[in-house]
Coordinates of C-alpha atoms in Angstrom, one line a residue:
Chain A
X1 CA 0.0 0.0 0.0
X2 CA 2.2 2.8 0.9
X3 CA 6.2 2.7 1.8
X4 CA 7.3 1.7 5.2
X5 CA 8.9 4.7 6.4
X6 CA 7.3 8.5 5.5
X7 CA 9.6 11.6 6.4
X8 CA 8.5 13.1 9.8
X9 CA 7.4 16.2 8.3
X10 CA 5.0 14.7 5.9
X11 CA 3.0 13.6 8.9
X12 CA 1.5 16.7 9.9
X13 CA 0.7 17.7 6.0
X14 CA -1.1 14.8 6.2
X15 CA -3.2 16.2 8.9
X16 CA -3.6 18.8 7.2
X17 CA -4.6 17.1 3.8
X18 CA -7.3 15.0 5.4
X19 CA -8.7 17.9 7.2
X20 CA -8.9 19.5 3.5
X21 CA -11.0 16.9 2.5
X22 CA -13.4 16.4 4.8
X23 CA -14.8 19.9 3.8
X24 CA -14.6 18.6 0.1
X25 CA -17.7 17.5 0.0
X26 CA -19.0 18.5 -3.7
X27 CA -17.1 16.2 -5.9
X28 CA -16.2 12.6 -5.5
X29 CA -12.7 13.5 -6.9
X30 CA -9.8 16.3 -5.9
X31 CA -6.6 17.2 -7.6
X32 CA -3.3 18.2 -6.2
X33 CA -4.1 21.6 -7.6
X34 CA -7.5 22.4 -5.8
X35 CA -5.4 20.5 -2.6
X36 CA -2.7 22.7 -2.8
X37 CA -4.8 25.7 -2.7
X38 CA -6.9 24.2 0.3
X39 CA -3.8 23.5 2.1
X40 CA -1.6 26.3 1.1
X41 CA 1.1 23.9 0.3
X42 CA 2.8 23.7 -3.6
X43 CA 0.9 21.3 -5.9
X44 CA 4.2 20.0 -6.6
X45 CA 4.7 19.0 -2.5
X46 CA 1.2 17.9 -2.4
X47 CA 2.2 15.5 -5.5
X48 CA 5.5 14.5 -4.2
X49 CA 3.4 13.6 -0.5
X50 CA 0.9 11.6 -2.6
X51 CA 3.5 9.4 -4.2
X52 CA 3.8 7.6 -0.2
X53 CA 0.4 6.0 -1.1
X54 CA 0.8 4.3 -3.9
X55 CA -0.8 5.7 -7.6
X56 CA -4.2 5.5 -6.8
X57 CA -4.7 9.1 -9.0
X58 CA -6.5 8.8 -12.0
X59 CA -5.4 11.2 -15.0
X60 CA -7.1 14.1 -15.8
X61 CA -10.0 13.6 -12.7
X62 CA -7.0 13.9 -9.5
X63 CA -7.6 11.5 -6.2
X64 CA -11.0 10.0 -5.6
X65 CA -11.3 11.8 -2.3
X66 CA -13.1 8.4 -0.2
X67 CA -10.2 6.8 -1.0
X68 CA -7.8 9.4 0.0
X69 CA -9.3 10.1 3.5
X70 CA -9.2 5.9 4.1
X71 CA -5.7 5.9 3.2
X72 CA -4.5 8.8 5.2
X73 CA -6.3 7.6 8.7
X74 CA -4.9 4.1 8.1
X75 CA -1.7 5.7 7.8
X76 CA -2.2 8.3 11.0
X77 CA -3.2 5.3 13.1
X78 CA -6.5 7.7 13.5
X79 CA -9.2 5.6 12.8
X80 CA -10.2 4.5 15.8
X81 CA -9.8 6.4 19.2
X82 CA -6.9 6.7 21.1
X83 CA -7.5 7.2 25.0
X84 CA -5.1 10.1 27.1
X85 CA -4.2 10.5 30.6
X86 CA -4.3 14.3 31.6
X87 CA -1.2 14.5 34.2
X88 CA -1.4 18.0 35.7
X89 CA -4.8 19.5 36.5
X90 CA -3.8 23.5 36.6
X91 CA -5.3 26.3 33.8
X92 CA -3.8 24.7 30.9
X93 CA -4.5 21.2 32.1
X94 CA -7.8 21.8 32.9
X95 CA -8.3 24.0 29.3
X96 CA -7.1 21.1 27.2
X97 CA -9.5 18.9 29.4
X98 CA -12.6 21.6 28.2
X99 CA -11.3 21.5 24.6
X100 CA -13.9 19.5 22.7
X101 CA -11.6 19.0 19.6
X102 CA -9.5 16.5 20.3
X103 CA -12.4 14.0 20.1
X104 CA -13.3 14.7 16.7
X105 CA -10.1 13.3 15.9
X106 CA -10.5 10.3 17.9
X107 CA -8.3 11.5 20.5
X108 CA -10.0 11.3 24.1
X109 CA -8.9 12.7 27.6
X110 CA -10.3 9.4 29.8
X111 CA -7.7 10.3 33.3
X112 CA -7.0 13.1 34.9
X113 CA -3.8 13.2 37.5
X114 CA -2.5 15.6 40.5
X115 CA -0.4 15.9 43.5
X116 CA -2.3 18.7 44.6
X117 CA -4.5 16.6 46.9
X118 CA -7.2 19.8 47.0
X119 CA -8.0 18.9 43.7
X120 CA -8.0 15.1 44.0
X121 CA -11.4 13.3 44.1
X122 CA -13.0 16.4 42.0
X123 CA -14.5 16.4 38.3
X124 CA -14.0 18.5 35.5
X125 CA -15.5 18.1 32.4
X126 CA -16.7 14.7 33.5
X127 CA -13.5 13.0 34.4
X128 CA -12.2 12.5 37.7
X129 CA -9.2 13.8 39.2
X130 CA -6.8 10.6 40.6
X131 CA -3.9 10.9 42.3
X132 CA -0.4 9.8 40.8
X133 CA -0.1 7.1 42.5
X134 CA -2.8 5.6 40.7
X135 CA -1.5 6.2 36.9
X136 CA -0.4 2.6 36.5
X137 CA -3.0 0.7 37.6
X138 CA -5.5 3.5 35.3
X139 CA -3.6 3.4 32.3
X140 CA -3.7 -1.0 31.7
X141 CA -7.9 -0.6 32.9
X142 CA -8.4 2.6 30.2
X143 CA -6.3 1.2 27.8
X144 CA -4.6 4.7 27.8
X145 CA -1.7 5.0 25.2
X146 CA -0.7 8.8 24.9
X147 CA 0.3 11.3 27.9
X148 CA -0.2 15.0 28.1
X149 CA 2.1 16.3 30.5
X150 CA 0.8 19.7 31.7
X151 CA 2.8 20.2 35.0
X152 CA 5.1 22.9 36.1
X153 CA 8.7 23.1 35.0
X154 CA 10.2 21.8 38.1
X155 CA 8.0 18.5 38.2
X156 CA 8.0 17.5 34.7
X157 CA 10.6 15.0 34.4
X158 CA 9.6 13.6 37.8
X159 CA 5.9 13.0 36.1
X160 CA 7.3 11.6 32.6
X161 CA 9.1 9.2 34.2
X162 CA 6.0 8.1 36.5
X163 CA 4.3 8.3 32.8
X164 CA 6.6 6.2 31.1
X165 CA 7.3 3.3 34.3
X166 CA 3.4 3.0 33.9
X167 CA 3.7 1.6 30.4
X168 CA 2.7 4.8 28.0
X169 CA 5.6 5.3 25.2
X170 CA 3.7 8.1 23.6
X171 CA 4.1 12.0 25.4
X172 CA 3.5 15.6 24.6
X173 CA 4.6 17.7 27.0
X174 CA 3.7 21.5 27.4
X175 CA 6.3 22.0 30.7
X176 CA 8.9 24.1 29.4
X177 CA 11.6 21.5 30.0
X178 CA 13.0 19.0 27.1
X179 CA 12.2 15.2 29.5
X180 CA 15.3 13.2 29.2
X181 CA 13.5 9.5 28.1
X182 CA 14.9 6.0 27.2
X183 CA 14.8 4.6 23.1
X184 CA 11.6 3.6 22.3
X185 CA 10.0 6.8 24.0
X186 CA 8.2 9.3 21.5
X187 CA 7.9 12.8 23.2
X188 CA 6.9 16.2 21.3
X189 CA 7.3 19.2 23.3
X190 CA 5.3 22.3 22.5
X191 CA 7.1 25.0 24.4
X192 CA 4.9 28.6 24.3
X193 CA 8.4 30.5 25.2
X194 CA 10.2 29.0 22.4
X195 CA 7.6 30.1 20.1
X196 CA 7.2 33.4 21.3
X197 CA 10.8 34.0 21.1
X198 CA 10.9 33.0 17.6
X199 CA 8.1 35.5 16.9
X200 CA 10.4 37.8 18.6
X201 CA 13.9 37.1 16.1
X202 CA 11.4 37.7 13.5
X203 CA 9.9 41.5 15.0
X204 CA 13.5 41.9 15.7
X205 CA 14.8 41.8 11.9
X206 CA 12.0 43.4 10.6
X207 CA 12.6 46.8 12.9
X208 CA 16.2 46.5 11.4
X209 CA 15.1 46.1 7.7
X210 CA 12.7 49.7 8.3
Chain B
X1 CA 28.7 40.2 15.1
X2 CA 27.0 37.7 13.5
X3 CA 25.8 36.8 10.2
X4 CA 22.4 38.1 8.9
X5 CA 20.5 35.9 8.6
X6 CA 20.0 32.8 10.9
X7 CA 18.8 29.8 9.7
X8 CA 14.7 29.2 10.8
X9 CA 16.1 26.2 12.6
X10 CA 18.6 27.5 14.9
X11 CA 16.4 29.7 17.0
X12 CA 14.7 27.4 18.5
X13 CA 17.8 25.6 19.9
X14 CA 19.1 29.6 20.6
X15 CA 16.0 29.5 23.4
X16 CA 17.0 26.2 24.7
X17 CA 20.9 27.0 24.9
X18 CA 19.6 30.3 26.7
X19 CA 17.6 28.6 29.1
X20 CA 20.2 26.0 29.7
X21 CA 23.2 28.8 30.4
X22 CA 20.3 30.3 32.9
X23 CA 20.9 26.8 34.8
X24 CA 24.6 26.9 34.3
X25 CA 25.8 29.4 37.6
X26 CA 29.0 27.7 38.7
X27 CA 31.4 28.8 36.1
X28 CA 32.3 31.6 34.2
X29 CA 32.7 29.0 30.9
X30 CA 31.0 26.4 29.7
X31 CA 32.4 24.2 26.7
X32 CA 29.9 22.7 23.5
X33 CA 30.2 20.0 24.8
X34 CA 28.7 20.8 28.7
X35 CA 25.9 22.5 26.4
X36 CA 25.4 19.6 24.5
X37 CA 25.1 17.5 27.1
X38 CA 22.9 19.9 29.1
X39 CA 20.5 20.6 26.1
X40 CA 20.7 17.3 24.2
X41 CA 21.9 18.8 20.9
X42 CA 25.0 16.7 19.7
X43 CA 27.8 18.7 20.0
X44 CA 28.9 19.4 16.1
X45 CA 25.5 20.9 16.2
X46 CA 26.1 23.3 18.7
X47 CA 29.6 24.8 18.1
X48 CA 28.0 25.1 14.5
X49 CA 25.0 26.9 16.0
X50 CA 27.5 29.1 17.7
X51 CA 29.8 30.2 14.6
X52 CA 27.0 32.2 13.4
X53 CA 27.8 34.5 16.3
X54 CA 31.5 35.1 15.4
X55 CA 34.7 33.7 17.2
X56 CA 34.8 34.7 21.0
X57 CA 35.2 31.2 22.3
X58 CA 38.5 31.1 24.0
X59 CA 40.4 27.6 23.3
X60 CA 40.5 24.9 26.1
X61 CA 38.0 27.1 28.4
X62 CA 35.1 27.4 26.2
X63 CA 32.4 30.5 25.8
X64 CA 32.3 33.1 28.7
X65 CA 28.6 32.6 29.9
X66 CA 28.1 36.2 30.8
X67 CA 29.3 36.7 26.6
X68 CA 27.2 34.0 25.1
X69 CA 24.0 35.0 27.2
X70 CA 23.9 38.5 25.8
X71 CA 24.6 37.7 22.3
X72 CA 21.6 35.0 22.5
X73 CA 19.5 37.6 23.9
X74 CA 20.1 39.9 21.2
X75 CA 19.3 38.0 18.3
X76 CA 16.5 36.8 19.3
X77 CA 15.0 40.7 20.7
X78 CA 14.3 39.6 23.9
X79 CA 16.5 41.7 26.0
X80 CA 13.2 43.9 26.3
X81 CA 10.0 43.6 27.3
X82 CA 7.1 42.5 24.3
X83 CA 3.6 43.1 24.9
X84 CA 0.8 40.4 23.7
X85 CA -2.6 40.6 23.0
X86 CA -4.8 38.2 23.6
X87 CA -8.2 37.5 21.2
X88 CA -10.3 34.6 22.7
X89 CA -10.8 34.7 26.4
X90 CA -12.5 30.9 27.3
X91 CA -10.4 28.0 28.4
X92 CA -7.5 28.4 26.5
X93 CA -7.0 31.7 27.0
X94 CA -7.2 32.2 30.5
X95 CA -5.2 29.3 30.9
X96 CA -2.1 31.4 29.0
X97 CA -3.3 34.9 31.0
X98 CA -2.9 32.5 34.1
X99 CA 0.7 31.4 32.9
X100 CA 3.4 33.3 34.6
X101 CA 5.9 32.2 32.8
X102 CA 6.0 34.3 29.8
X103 CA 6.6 37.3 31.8
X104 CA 10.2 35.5 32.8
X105 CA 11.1 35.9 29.5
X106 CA 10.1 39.4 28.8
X107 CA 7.0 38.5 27.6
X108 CA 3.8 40.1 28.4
X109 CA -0.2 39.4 27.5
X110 CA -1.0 42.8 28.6
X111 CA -4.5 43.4 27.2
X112 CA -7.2 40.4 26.1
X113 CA -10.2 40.6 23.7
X114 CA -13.2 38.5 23.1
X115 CA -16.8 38.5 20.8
X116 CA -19.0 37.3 24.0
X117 CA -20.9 40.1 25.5
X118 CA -21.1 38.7 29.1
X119 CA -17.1 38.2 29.4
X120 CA -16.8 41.5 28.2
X121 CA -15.6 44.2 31.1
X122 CA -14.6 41.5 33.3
X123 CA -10.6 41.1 34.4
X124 CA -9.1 38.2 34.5
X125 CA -5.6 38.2 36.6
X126 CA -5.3 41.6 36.2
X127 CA -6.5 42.0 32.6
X128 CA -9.5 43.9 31.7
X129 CA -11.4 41.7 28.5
X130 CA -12.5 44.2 26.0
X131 CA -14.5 44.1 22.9
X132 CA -12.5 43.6 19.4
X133 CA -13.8 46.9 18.5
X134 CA -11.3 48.2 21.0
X135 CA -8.4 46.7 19.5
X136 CA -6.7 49.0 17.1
X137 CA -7.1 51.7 19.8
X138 CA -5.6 49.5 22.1
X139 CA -2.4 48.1 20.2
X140 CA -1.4 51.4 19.1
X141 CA -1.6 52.8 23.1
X142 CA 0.0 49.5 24.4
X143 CA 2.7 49.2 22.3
X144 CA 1.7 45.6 21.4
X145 CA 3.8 43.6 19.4
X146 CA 2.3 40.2 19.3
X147 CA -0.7 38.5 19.1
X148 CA -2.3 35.2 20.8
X149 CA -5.3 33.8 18.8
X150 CA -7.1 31.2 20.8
X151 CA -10.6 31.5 19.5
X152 CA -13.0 28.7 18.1
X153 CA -12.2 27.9 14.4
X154 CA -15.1 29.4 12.6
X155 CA -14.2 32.6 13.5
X156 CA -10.6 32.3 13.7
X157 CA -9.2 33.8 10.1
X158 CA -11.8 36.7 10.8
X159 CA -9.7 37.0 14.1
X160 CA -6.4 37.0 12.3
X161 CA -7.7 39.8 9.5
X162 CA -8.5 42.4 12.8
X163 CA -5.3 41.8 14.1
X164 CA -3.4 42.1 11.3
X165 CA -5.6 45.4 10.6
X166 CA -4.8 46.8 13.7
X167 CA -1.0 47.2 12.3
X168 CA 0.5 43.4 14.8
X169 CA 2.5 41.5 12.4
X170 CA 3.3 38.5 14.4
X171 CA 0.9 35.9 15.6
X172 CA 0.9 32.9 17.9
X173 CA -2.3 30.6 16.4
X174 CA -4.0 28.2 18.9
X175 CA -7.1 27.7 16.5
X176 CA -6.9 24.4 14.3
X177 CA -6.8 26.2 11.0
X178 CA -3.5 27.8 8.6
X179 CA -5.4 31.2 8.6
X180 CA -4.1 33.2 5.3
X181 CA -2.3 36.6 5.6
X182 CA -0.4 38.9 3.2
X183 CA 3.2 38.6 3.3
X184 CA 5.2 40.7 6.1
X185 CA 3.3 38.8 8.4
X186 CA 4.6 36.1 10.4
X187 CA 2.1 33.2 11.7
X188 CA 3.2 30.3 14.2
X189 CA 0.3 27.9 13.9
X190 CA 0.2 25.4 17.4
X191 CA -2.3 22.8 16.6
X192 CA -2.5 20.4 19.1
X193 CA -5.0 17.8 17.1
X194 CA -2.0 17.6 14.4
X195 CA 0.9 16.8 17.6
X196 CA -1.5 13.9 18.4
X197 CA -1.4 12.4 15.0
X198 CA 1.8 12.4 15.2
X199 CA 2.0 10.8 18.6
X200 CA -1.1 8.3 16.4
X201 CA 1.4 7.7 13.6
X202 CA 4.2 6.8 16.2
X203 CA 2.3 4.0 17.7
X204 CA 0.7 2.9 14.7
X205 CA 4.5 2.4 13.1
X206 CA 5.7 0.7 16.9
X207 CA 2.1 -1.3 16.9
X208 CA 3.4 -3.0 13.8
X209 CA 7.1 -4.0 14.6
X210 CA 5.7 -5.9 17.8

């Protein structure tokens, strides 16, 4: 069907491709062109990204877009939900437990984890508050496979490596630390700072180039 | 001093040697290789980092902390402070008006904005949530810099053309669309629905090697 290994940053074009498509809903077929423009992306790296799945394009008409959307979740691993364990129950932890989009995508916060024991026993959003100590024993019963790691700096590494001795190899992490982890461990780290100083760099050589 | 232009890459890892030489207290020096080890960039890739700052390592000792700090800080503009603006004030957005640490790095939501009639007028830590009708006035009187969009996705690209109206040409984008600007502006999209597929594609690969 498609190769075995895709470059890392074709994954979240992909995203990006399917999401395209599911507001293409007035033709049965799309071409790279009218993808490109949905996606902002060059029809030429929208062609080159559609050579991973095999030539399933037929001249002249582009992708049948049922297909397409098949191919892409199978590839994502997205067609069927993925469970989360919430570790940190502050603002951001309990924003990203409010944020209904994540289950559109199949992605679904089932566990929510403190330290802070005022806060353990209570629900948000539906879904109770546990404390740490009962991550392991949570994430075999839910079947939980991905960590969001929304604690403060100092904590972090102490609650990945609590996340990862419970058996979850998959982590995004919004403390503003990089985790040190073992091989086999996939963590992505969105780190607000970082992007606001790169927003910075950029402010910065503009006011030179005036 | 250093080159003009750095390569989109680097700055990132410029935060993250920063925040890492913050940590670093004991000596006047440190060596690539102490910053390697205490960022987790090899070291070929940060003494190559560091030649775009000129020669001022001193051989067998290293960088002079003090040096290298200050050169970092004024690359990336953010030896002064940078005022925010924040449109969308529900979960998300309080969430960052309750982070403190932005303000660390000079960073600074200093006025928030929102559609919703019955937030409007209210303050949240501080900040006063105004109508978007308000925000030209605003930017121009704060000095802002910088814009956080964390609204829903229906109305985020309407979001993005006030802002960029109102004169801010660099945006932070928390809603889960590319929103289209003219060129001179520069948009950091954080979509947390396209991290997970990533984390989805990670165990979908490791899934199939067991």
């Amino acid at each position: 069907m498609h190769k075995e290994k895709i470059p890392k940053l074709t994954i979240p074009r992909l995203s990006l491709y399917y999401r395209a498509l599911l507001e293409s809903r007035e033709s049965a077929f799309i071409s790279s062109e009218e993808l490109s423009k949905l996606t902002q992306f060059s029809a030429a790296q929208v062609r080159k990204d559609l050579t991973y799945f095999g030539e399933f394009g037929t001249p002249g008409k582009g992708y049948r877009i049922v297909e397409l959307k098949e191919v892409i979740l199978k590839i994502l691993g997205t067609g069927r939900q993925r469970n989360i364990a919430l570790i940190g129950a502050g603002n951001l932890g309990l924003a990203l437990l409010a944020y209904r989009g994540f289950a559109v995508q199949g992605f679904r916060i089932v566990a929510a984890f403190d330290s802070n024991l005022s806060k353990i026993g209570k629900t948000f959003e539906g879904v109770l508050i546990r404390g740490m100590n009962e991550l392991p024993q949570v994430v075999r019963n839910k079947n939980i496979e991905i960590a969001i790691i929304a604690v403060p700096a100092n904590v972090a590494q102490e609650a990945v490596n609590k996340v990862i001795k419970s058996g979850i190899t998959a982590i995004l992490n919004f403390a503003p630390i990089r985790p040190k982890a073992p091989k086999g461990e996939e963590i992505l780290n969105i780190d607000l700072s970082i992007e606001l100083e790169r927003l910075s760099y950029f402010l910065k050589r503009k006011s030179k180039k005036v």
